[in-house]
Amino acid sequence: DVQLQASGGGLVQAGGSLRLSCAASGFRFDDYAIGWFRQAPGKERERVACISDDGSTYVTDSVKGRFTISSENANNMMYLQMNNLKPEDTAVYYCATDRTYAAYCAVVPVAYKHWGQGTLVTVSS
Protein backbone atom coordinates (compact mmCIF):
# COMPACT_ATOMS: atom_id res chain seq x y z
CA ASP A 1 0.00 0.00 0.00
CA VAL A 2 1.10 3.54 -0.74
CA GLN A 3 1.58 5.50 2.46
CA LEU A 4 2.76 9.04 3.09
CA GLN A 5 3.55 10.75 6.37
CA ALA A 6 4.32 14.45 6.58
CA SER A 7 6.15 16.05 9.48
CA GLY A 8 8.13 19.12 10.41
CA GLY A 9 5.47 21.78 10.74
CA GLY A 10 5.38 24.25 13.58
CA LEU A 11 5.18 27.87 14.65
CA VAL A 12 7.78 30.23 13.23
CA GLN A 13 8.17 33.98 12.99
CA ALA A 14 8.04 35.74 9.65
CA GLY A 15 11.41 35.50 7.95
CA GLY A 16 12.18 32.18 9.58
CA SER A 17 12.68 28.74 8.08
CA LEU A 18 11.23 25.26 8.38
CA ARG A 19 11.92 21.99 6.65
CA LEU A 20 9.05 19.63 6.03
CA SER A 21 9.64 15.93 5.53
CA CYS A 22 7.49 13.30 3.87
CA ALA A 23 8.21 9.66 4.52
CA ALA A 24 6.85 7.49 1.72
CA SER A 25 6.41 3.76 1.29
CA GLY A 26 4.81 1.33 -1.10
CA PHE A 27 5.96 2.85 -4.39
CA ARG A 28 9.01 3.89 -6.38
CA PHE A 29 9.69 7.60 -6.75
CA ASP A 30 10.70 7.17 -10.38
CA ASP A 31 7.23 5.84 -11.22
CA TYR A 32 5.27 8.61 -9.54
CA ALA A 33 5.05 12.35 -9.18
CA ILE A 34 5.33 13.47 -5.57
CA GLY A 35 4.44 16.88 -4.33
CA TRP A 36 3.55 19.29 -1.58
CA PHE A 37 0.17 20.96 -1.32
CA ARG A 38 -1.15 23.40 1.23
CA GLN A 39 -4.54 24.54 2.39
CA ALA A 40 -5.11 27.71 4.34
CA PRO A 41 -8.34 28.31 6.29
CA GLY A 42 -11.15 29.19 3.92
CA LYS A 43 -9.03 28.61 0.83
CA GLU A 44 -8.71 25.85 -1.70
CA ARG A 45 -5.90 23.38 -1.55
CA GLU A 46 -3.06 24.44 -3.85
CA ARG A 47 0.03 22.78 -5.18
CA VAL A 48 3.21 24.28 -3.75
CA ALA A 49 5.90 22.15 -5.35
CA CYS A 50 6.29 18.84 -7.11
CA ILE A 51 8.86 16.40 -8.45
CA SER A 52 7.86 14.47 -11.57
CA ASP A 53 8.86 10.90 -12.27
CA ASP A 54 11.99 11.99 -14.14
CA GLY A 55 13.12 14.28 -11.33
CA SER A 56 11.96 17.59 -12.81
CA THR A 57 10.83 20.05 -10.16
CA TYR A 58 7.98 22.53 -10.22
CA VAL A 59 7.44 25.33 -7.72
CA THR A 60 4.48 27.68 -7.64
CA ASP A 61 5.25 31.32 -8.35
CA SER A 62 4.29 32.57 -4.90
CA VAL A 63 7.08 30.57 -3.24
CA LYS A 64 9.76 30.63 -5.93
CA GLY A 65 13.11 31.64 -4.53
CA ARG A 66 11.96 30.79 -1.00
CA PHE A 67 10.91 27.13 -1.09
CA THR A 68 12.92 24.20 -2.44
CA ILE A 69 11.63 20.70 -3.01
CA SER A 70 13.98 17.75 -2.94
CA SER A 71 13.94 14.01 -2.52
CA GLU A 72 16.13 11.13 -1.43
CA ASN A 73 14.91 8.33 -3.67
CA ALA A 74 17.00 5.67 -1.97
CA ASN A 75 15.32 6.46 1.35
CA ASN A 76 11.86 7.29 -0.06
CA MET A 77 11.95 10.71 1.54
CA MET A 78 10.78 14.04 0.17
CA TYR A 79 11.50 17.44 1.66
CA LEU A 80 10.30 21.01 1.40
CA GLN A 81 12.80 23.58 2.61
CA MET A 82 10.93 26.78 3.35
CA ASN A 83 12.92 29.97 3.87
CA ASN A 84 11.87 33.57 4.43
CA LEU A 85 8.45 32.43 5.53
CA LYS A 86 5.57 34.88 5.38
CA PRO A 87 2.29 34.95 7.29
CA GLU A 88 0.48 34.07 4.07
CA ASP A 89 2.37 30.75 4.04
CA THR A 90 0.34 29.68 7.07
CA ALA A 91 -1.53 26.50 6.12
CA VAL A 92 -1.73 22.79 6.58
CA TYR A 93 0.85 21.23 4.28
CA TYR A 94 0.26 17.84 2.71
CA CYS A 95 2.43 15.52 0.70
CA ALA A 96 0.76 13.60 -2.11
CA THR A 97 1.64 11.26 -4.90
CA ASP A 98 0.21 10.46 -8.32
CA ARG A 99 1.07 7.91 -10.97
CA THR A 100 -1.38 8.77 -13.73
CA TYR A 101 0.16 12.16 -14.51
CA ALA A 102 3.59 11.37 -13.13
CA ALA A 103 5.41 12.97 -16.06
CA TYR A 104 3.58 16.28 -15.75
CA CYS A 105 3.20 16.96 -12.03
CA ALA A 106 -0.51 17.79 -12.18
CA VAL A 107 -1.55 21.04 -10.56
CA VAL A 108 -5.01 20.01 -9.41
CA PRO A 109 -5.31 18.10 -6.14
CA VAL A 110 -7.92 15.73 -7.56
CA ALA A 111 -5.21 14.16 -9.74
CA TYR A 112 -3.37 12.87 -6.69
CA LYS A 113 -4.62 9.57 -5.36
CA HIS A 114 -2.58 9.24 -2.19
CA TRP A 115 -2.21 11.81 0.56
CA GLY A 116 -0.38 12.16 3.84
CA GLN A 117 -2.10 13.42 6.96
CA GLY A 118 -0.87 17.03 6.81
CA THR A 119 1.35 19.11 9.03
CA LEU A 120 0.46 22.60 10.24
CA VAL A 121 2.74 25.52 9.49
CA THR A 122 1.96 28.77 11.29
CA VAL A 123 3.92 31.91 10.49
CA SER A 124 3.49 34.80 12.88
CA SER A 125 4.00 38.41 11.86
Coordinates of N, CA and C in Angstrom, one line a residue:
D1 N 0.8 -1.2 0.0 CA 0.0 0.0 0.0 C 0.9 1.2 0.0
V2 N 0.4 2.2 -0.7 CA 1.1 3.5 -0.7 C 0.8 4.3 0.5
Q3 N 1.8 4.7 1.2 CA 1.6 5.5 2.5 C 2.5 6.7 2.5
L4 N 2.0 7.8 3.0 CA 2.8 9.0 3.1 C 2.6 9.6 4.5
Q5 N 3.6 10.1 5.1 CA 3.5 10.7 6.4 C 4.4 12.0 6.4
A6 N 3.7 13.1 6.6 CA 4.3 14.4 6.6 C 4.7 14.8 8.0
S7 N 5.7 15.6 8.2 CA 6.2 16.1 9.5 C 7.0 17.3 9.3
G8 N 7.2 18.0 10.4 CA 8.1 19.1 10.4 C 7.5 20.5 10.5
G9 N 6.2 20.5 10.6 CA 5.5 21.8 10.7 C 5.7 22.4 12.1
G10 N 5.2 23.6 12.3 CA 5.4 24.3 13.6 C 5.1 25.7 13.5
L11 N 5.4 26.4 14.6 CA 5.2 27.9 14.6 C 6.5 28.6 14.4
V12 N 6.5 29.5 13.5 CA 7.8 30.2 13.2 C 7.4 31.7 13.0
Q13 N 8.4 32.6 13.3 CA 8.2 34.0 13.0 C 8.4 34.3 11.5
A14 N 7.8 35.3 11.0 CA 8.0 35.7 9.6 C 9.5 35.9 9.4
G15 N 10.0 35.5 8.3 CA 11.4 35.5 8.0 C 12.2 34.3 8.3
G16 N 11.5 33.4 9.1 CA 12.2 32.2 9.6 C 12.1 31.1 8.6
S17 N 12.6 29.9 9.0 CA 12.7 28.7 8.1 C 12.1 27.5 8.8
L18 N 11.6 26.6 7.9 CA 11.2 25.3 8.4 C 11.6 24.3 7.3
R19 N 11.8 23.0 7.6 CA 11.9 22.0 6.6 C 10.9 20.9 6.9
L20 N 10.0 20.7 5.9 CA 9.0 19.6 6.0 C 9.6 18.3 5.4
S21 N 9.2 17.2 6.0 CA 9.6 15.9 5.5 C 8.4 15.1 5.2
C22 N 8.6 14.2 4.2 CA 7.5 13.3 3.9 C 8.1 11.9 3.7
A23 N 7.7 11.0 4.6 CA 8.2 9.7 4.5 C 7.2 8.9 3.7
A24 N 7.7 8.2 2.7 CA 6.8 7.5 1.7 C 7.2 6.0 1.7
S25 N 6.2 5.2 1.4 CA 6.4 3.8 1.3 C 5.4 3.2 0.3
G26 N 5.7 2.0 -0.2 CA 4.8 1.3 -1.1 C 4.9 1.7 -2.6
F27 N 5.8 2.5 -3.0 CA 6.0 2.9 -4.4 C 7.4 3.4 -4.7
R28 N 7.7 3.4 -5.9 CA 9.0 3.9 -6.4 C 8.9 5.3 -6.8
F29 N 9.8 6.2 -6.4 CA 9.7 7.6 -6.8 C 9.8 7.8 -8.3
D30 N 10.5 6.9 -8.9 CA 10.7 7.2 -10.4 C 9.5 6.6 -11.2
D31 N 8.5 6.2 -10.5 CA 7.2 5.8 -11.2 C 6.1 6.8 -10.9
Y32 N 6.3 7.7 -10.0 CA 5.3 8.6 -9.5 C 5.7 10.1 -9.5
A33 N 4.8 11.0 -9.6 CA 5.0 12.3 -9.2 C 4.7 12.5 -7.7
I34 N 5.6 13.2 -7.0 CA 5.3 13.5 -5.6 C 5.4 15.0 -5.3
G35 N 4.5 15.4 -4.5 CA 4.4 16.9 -4.3 C 3.9 17.3 -3.0
W36 N 4.1 18.6 -2.8 CA 3.5 19.3 -1.6 C 2.4 20.2 -2.0
F37 N 1.3 20.1 -1.2 CA 0.2 21.0 -1.3 C 0.0 21.7 0.0
R38 N -0.8 22.8 0.0 CA -1.2 23.4 1.2 C -2.6 23.9 1.1
Q39 N -3.2 24.0 2.3 CA -4.5 24.5 2.4 C -4.6 25.5 3.6
A40 N -4.9 26.7 3.3 CA -5.1 27.7 4.3 C -6.6 27.8 4.7
P41 N -6.9 28.2 5.9 CA -8.3 28.3 6.3 C -9.2 29.1 5.3
G42 N -10.3 28.5 4.8 CA -11.2 29.2 3.9 C -10.7 29.2 2.5
K43 N -9.6 28.6 2.2 CA -9.0 28.6 0.8 C -9.0 27.2 0.3
E44 N -8.8 27.1 -1.0 CA -8.7 25.9 -1.7 C -7.3 25.3 -1.5
R45 N -7.2 24.0 -1.6 CA -5.9 23.4 -1.6 C -5.1 23.7 -2.8
E46 N -3.9 24.1 -2.7 CA -3.1 24.4 -3.9 C -1.7 23.7 -3.9
R47 N -1.3 23.4 -5.1 CA 0.0 22.8 -5.2 C 1.1 23.8 -4.9
V48 N 2.1 23.4 -4.1 CA 3.2 24.3 -3.8 C 4.4 23.9 -4.6
A49 N 4.7 22.6 -4.6 CA 5.9 22.2 -5.3 C 5.7 20.7 -5.7
C50 N 6.5 20.2 -6.7 CA 6.3 18.8 -7.1 C 7.6 18.3 -7.8
I51 N 7.8 17.1 -7.7 CA 8.9 16.4 -8.5 C 8.2 15.4 -9.4
S52 N 8.4 15.4 -10.6 CA 7.9 14.5 -11.6 C 8.7 13.2 -11.6
D53 N 8.2 12.2 -12.3 CA 8.9 10.9 -12.3 C 10.3 10.9 -12.8
D54 N 10.6 11.9 -13.6 CA 12.0 12.0 -14.1 C 12.9 12.9 -13.3
G55 N 12.3 13.4 -12.2 CA 13.1 14.3 -11.3 C 13.0 15.8 -11.6
S56 N 12.2 16.2 -12.6 CA 12.0 17.6 -12.8 C 11.2 18.2 -11.7
T57 N 11.5 19.4 -11.3 CA 10.8 20.0 -10.2 C 10.0 21.2 -10.6
Y58 N 8.9 21.4 -9.9 CA 8.0 22.5 -10.2 C 7.7 23.2 -8.9
V59 N 7.7 24.5 -8.9 CA 7.4 25.3 -7.7 C 6.5 26.4 -8.1
T60 N 5.4 26.7 -7.3 CA 4.5 27.7 -7.6 C 5.1 29.1 -7.5
D61 N 4.6 30.0 -8.3 CA 5.2 31.3 -8.3 C 5.3 32.0 -7.0
S62 N 4.3 31.8 -6.2 CA 4.3 32.6 -4.9 C 5.4 32.2 -3.9
V63 N 6.0 31.0 -4.2 CA 7.1 30.6 -3.2 C 8.4 30.4 -3.9
K64 N 8.5 30.7 -5.2 CA 9.8 30.6 -5.9 C 10.8 31.5 -5.3
G65 N 12.0 30.9 -5.2 CA 13.1 31.6 -4.5 C 13.1 31.5 -3.0
R66 N 12.0 31.0 -2.4 CA 12.0 30.8 -1.0 C 11.8 29.3 -0.6
F67 N 11.1 28.5 -1.4 CA 10.9 27.1 -1.1 C 11.7 26.3 -2.1
T68 N 12.2 25.2 -1.6 CA 12.9 24.2 -2.4 C 12.4 22.8 -2.1
I69 N 12.1 22.1 -3.2 CA 11.6 20.7 -3.0 C 12.8 19.8 -3.4
S70 N 12.9 18.7 -2.6 CA 14.0 17.7 -2.9 C 13.5 16.4 -2.5
S71 N 14.3 15.4 -2.9 CA 13.9 14.0 -2.5 C 15.2 13.2 -2.4
E72 N 15.1 12.2 -1.6 CA 16.1 11.1 -1.4 C 15.5 9.8 -1.9
N73 N 15.6 9.5 -3.1 CA 14.9 8.3 -3.7 C 15.3 7.0 -3.0
A74 N 16.6 6.9 -2.6 CA 17.0 5.7 -2.0 C 16.3 5.5 -0.6
N75 N 16.0 6.5 0.0 CA 15.3 6.5 1.3 C 13.8 6.7 1.3
N76 N 13.3 7.0 0.1 CA 11.9 7.3 -0.1 C 11.4 8.5 0.8
M77 N 12.2 9.5 0.8 CA 12.0 10.7 1.5 C 11.8 11.9 0.6
M78 N 10.9 12.8 0.9 CA 10.8 14.0 0.2 C 10.8 15.2 1.2
Y79 N 11.4 16.3 0.8 CA 11.5 17.4 1.7 C 11.0 18.7 1.0
L80 N 10.6 19.7 1.8 CA 10.3 21.0 1.4 C 11.0 22.0 2.3
Q81 N 12.1 22.6 1.8 CA 12.8 23.6 2.6 C 12.1 24.9 2.4
M82 N 11.7 25.5 3.5 CA 10.9 26.8 3.4 C 11.7 27.9 4.1
N83 N 12.2 28.8 3.3 CA 12.9 30.0 3.9 C 12.1 31.3 3.7
N84 N 12.5 32.2 4.5 CA 11.9 33.6 4.4 C 10.3 33.4 4.5
L85 N 9.9 32.7 5.4 CA 8.5 32.4 5.5 C 7.7 33.7 5.8
K86 N 6.5 33.7 5.2 CA 5.6 34.9 5.4 C 4.3 34.4 6.0
P87 N 3.6 35.3 6.7 CA 2.3 34.9 7.3 C 1.3 34.3 6.3
E88 N 1.4 34.7 5.1 CA 0.5 34.1 4.1 C 0.9 32.6 3.7
D89 N 2.0 32.2 4.2 CA 2.4 30.7 4.0 C 1.7 29.9 5.1
T90 N 1.0 30.4 6.0 CA 0.3 29.7 7.1 C -0.7 28.8 6.4
A91 N -0.6 27.5 6.7 CA -1.5 26.5 6.1 C -1.2 25.1 6.7
V92 N -2.1 24.2 6.4 CA -1.7 22.8 6.6 C -1.1 22.3 5.3
Y93 N 0.1 21.7 5.4 CA 0.8 21.2 4.3 C 0.7 19.7 4.2
Y94 N 0.5 19.3 3.0 CA 0.3 17.8 2.7 C 1.3 17.4 1.7
C95 N 1.7 16.1 1.8 CA 2.4 15.5 0.7 C 1.5 14.6 0.0
A96 N 1.7 14.4 -1.3 CA 0.8 13.6 -2.1 C 1.5 13.0 -3.3
T97 N 1.0 11.9 -3.8 CA 1.6 11.3 -4.9 C 0.6 10.8 -6.0
D98 N 1.1 10.8 -7.2 CA 0.2 10.5 -8.3 C 1.0 9.7 -9.4
R99 N 0.4 8.7 -9.9 CA 1.1 7.9 -11.0 C 0.5 8.2 -12.4
T100 N -0.8 8.6 -12.4 CA -1.4 8.8 -13.7 C -0.7 9.9 -14.5
Y101 N -0.4 11.0 -13.8 CA 0.2 12.2 -14.5 C 1.6 12.4 -14.0
A102 N 2.3 11.3 -13.8 CA 3.6 11.4 -13.1 C 4.6 12.2 -13.9
A103 N 4.5 12.2 -15.2 CA 5.4 13.0 -16.1 C 5.2 14.5 -16.1
Y104 N 4.0 14.9 -15.6 CA 3.6 16.3 -15.7 C 3.4 17.0 -14.4
C105 N 3.4 16.3 -13.3 CA 3.2 17.0 -12.0 C 1.9 17.8 -12.1
A106 N 0.8 17.1 -12.1 CA -0.5 17.8 -12.2 C -0.7 18.8 -11.1
V107 N -1.3 19.9 -11.5 CA -1.6 21.0 -10.6 C -2.7 20.8 -9.6
V108 N -3.8 20.1 -10.2 CA -5.0 20.0 -9.4 C -4.9 18.9 -8.4
P109 N -5.4 19.1 -7.2 CA -5.3 18.1 -6.1 C -6.0 16.8 -6.5
V110 N -7.1 16.9 -7.3 CA -7.9 15.7 -7.6 C -7.1 14.7 -8.4
A111 N -6.0 15.1 -9.0 CA -5.2 14.2 -9.7 C -4.4 13.3 -8.9
Y112 N -4.2 13.6 -7.6 CA -3.4 12.9 -6.7 C -4.2 11.9 -5.9
K113 N -3.8 10.6 -6.0 CA -4.6 9.6 -5.4 C -4.3 9.4 -3.9
H114 N -3.0 9.6 -3.5 CA -2.6 9.2 -2.2 C -2.1 10.5 -1.5
W115 N -2.5 10.6 -0.2 CA -2.2 11.8 0.6 C -1.7 11.4 1.9
G116 N -0.8 12.3 2.4 CA -0.4 12.2 3.8 C -1.4 12.9 4.7
Q117 N -1.1 12.9 6.0 CA -2.1 13.4 7.0 C -2.0 14.9 7.2
G118 N -1.0 15.6 6.7 CA -0.9 17.0 6.8 C -0.1 17.4 8.0
T119 N 0.6 18.5 7.9 CA 1.4 19.1 9.0 C 1.1 20.6 9.0
L120 N 0.8 21.2 10.2 CA 0.5 22.6 10.2 C 1.7 23.5 10.3
V121 N 1.7 24.5 9.5 CA 2.7 25.5 9.5 C 2.1 26.8 9.8
T122 N 2.5 27.5 10.9 CA 2.0 28.8 11.3 C 3.1 29.8 11.3
V123 N 2.9 30.9 10.6 CA 3.9 31.9 10.5 C 3.3 33.2 11.1
S124 N 4.0 33.6 12.2 CA 3.5 34.8 12.9 C 4.2 36.0 12.3
S125 N 3.4 37.1 12.4 CA 4.0 38.4 11.9 C 4.8 39.2 12.9

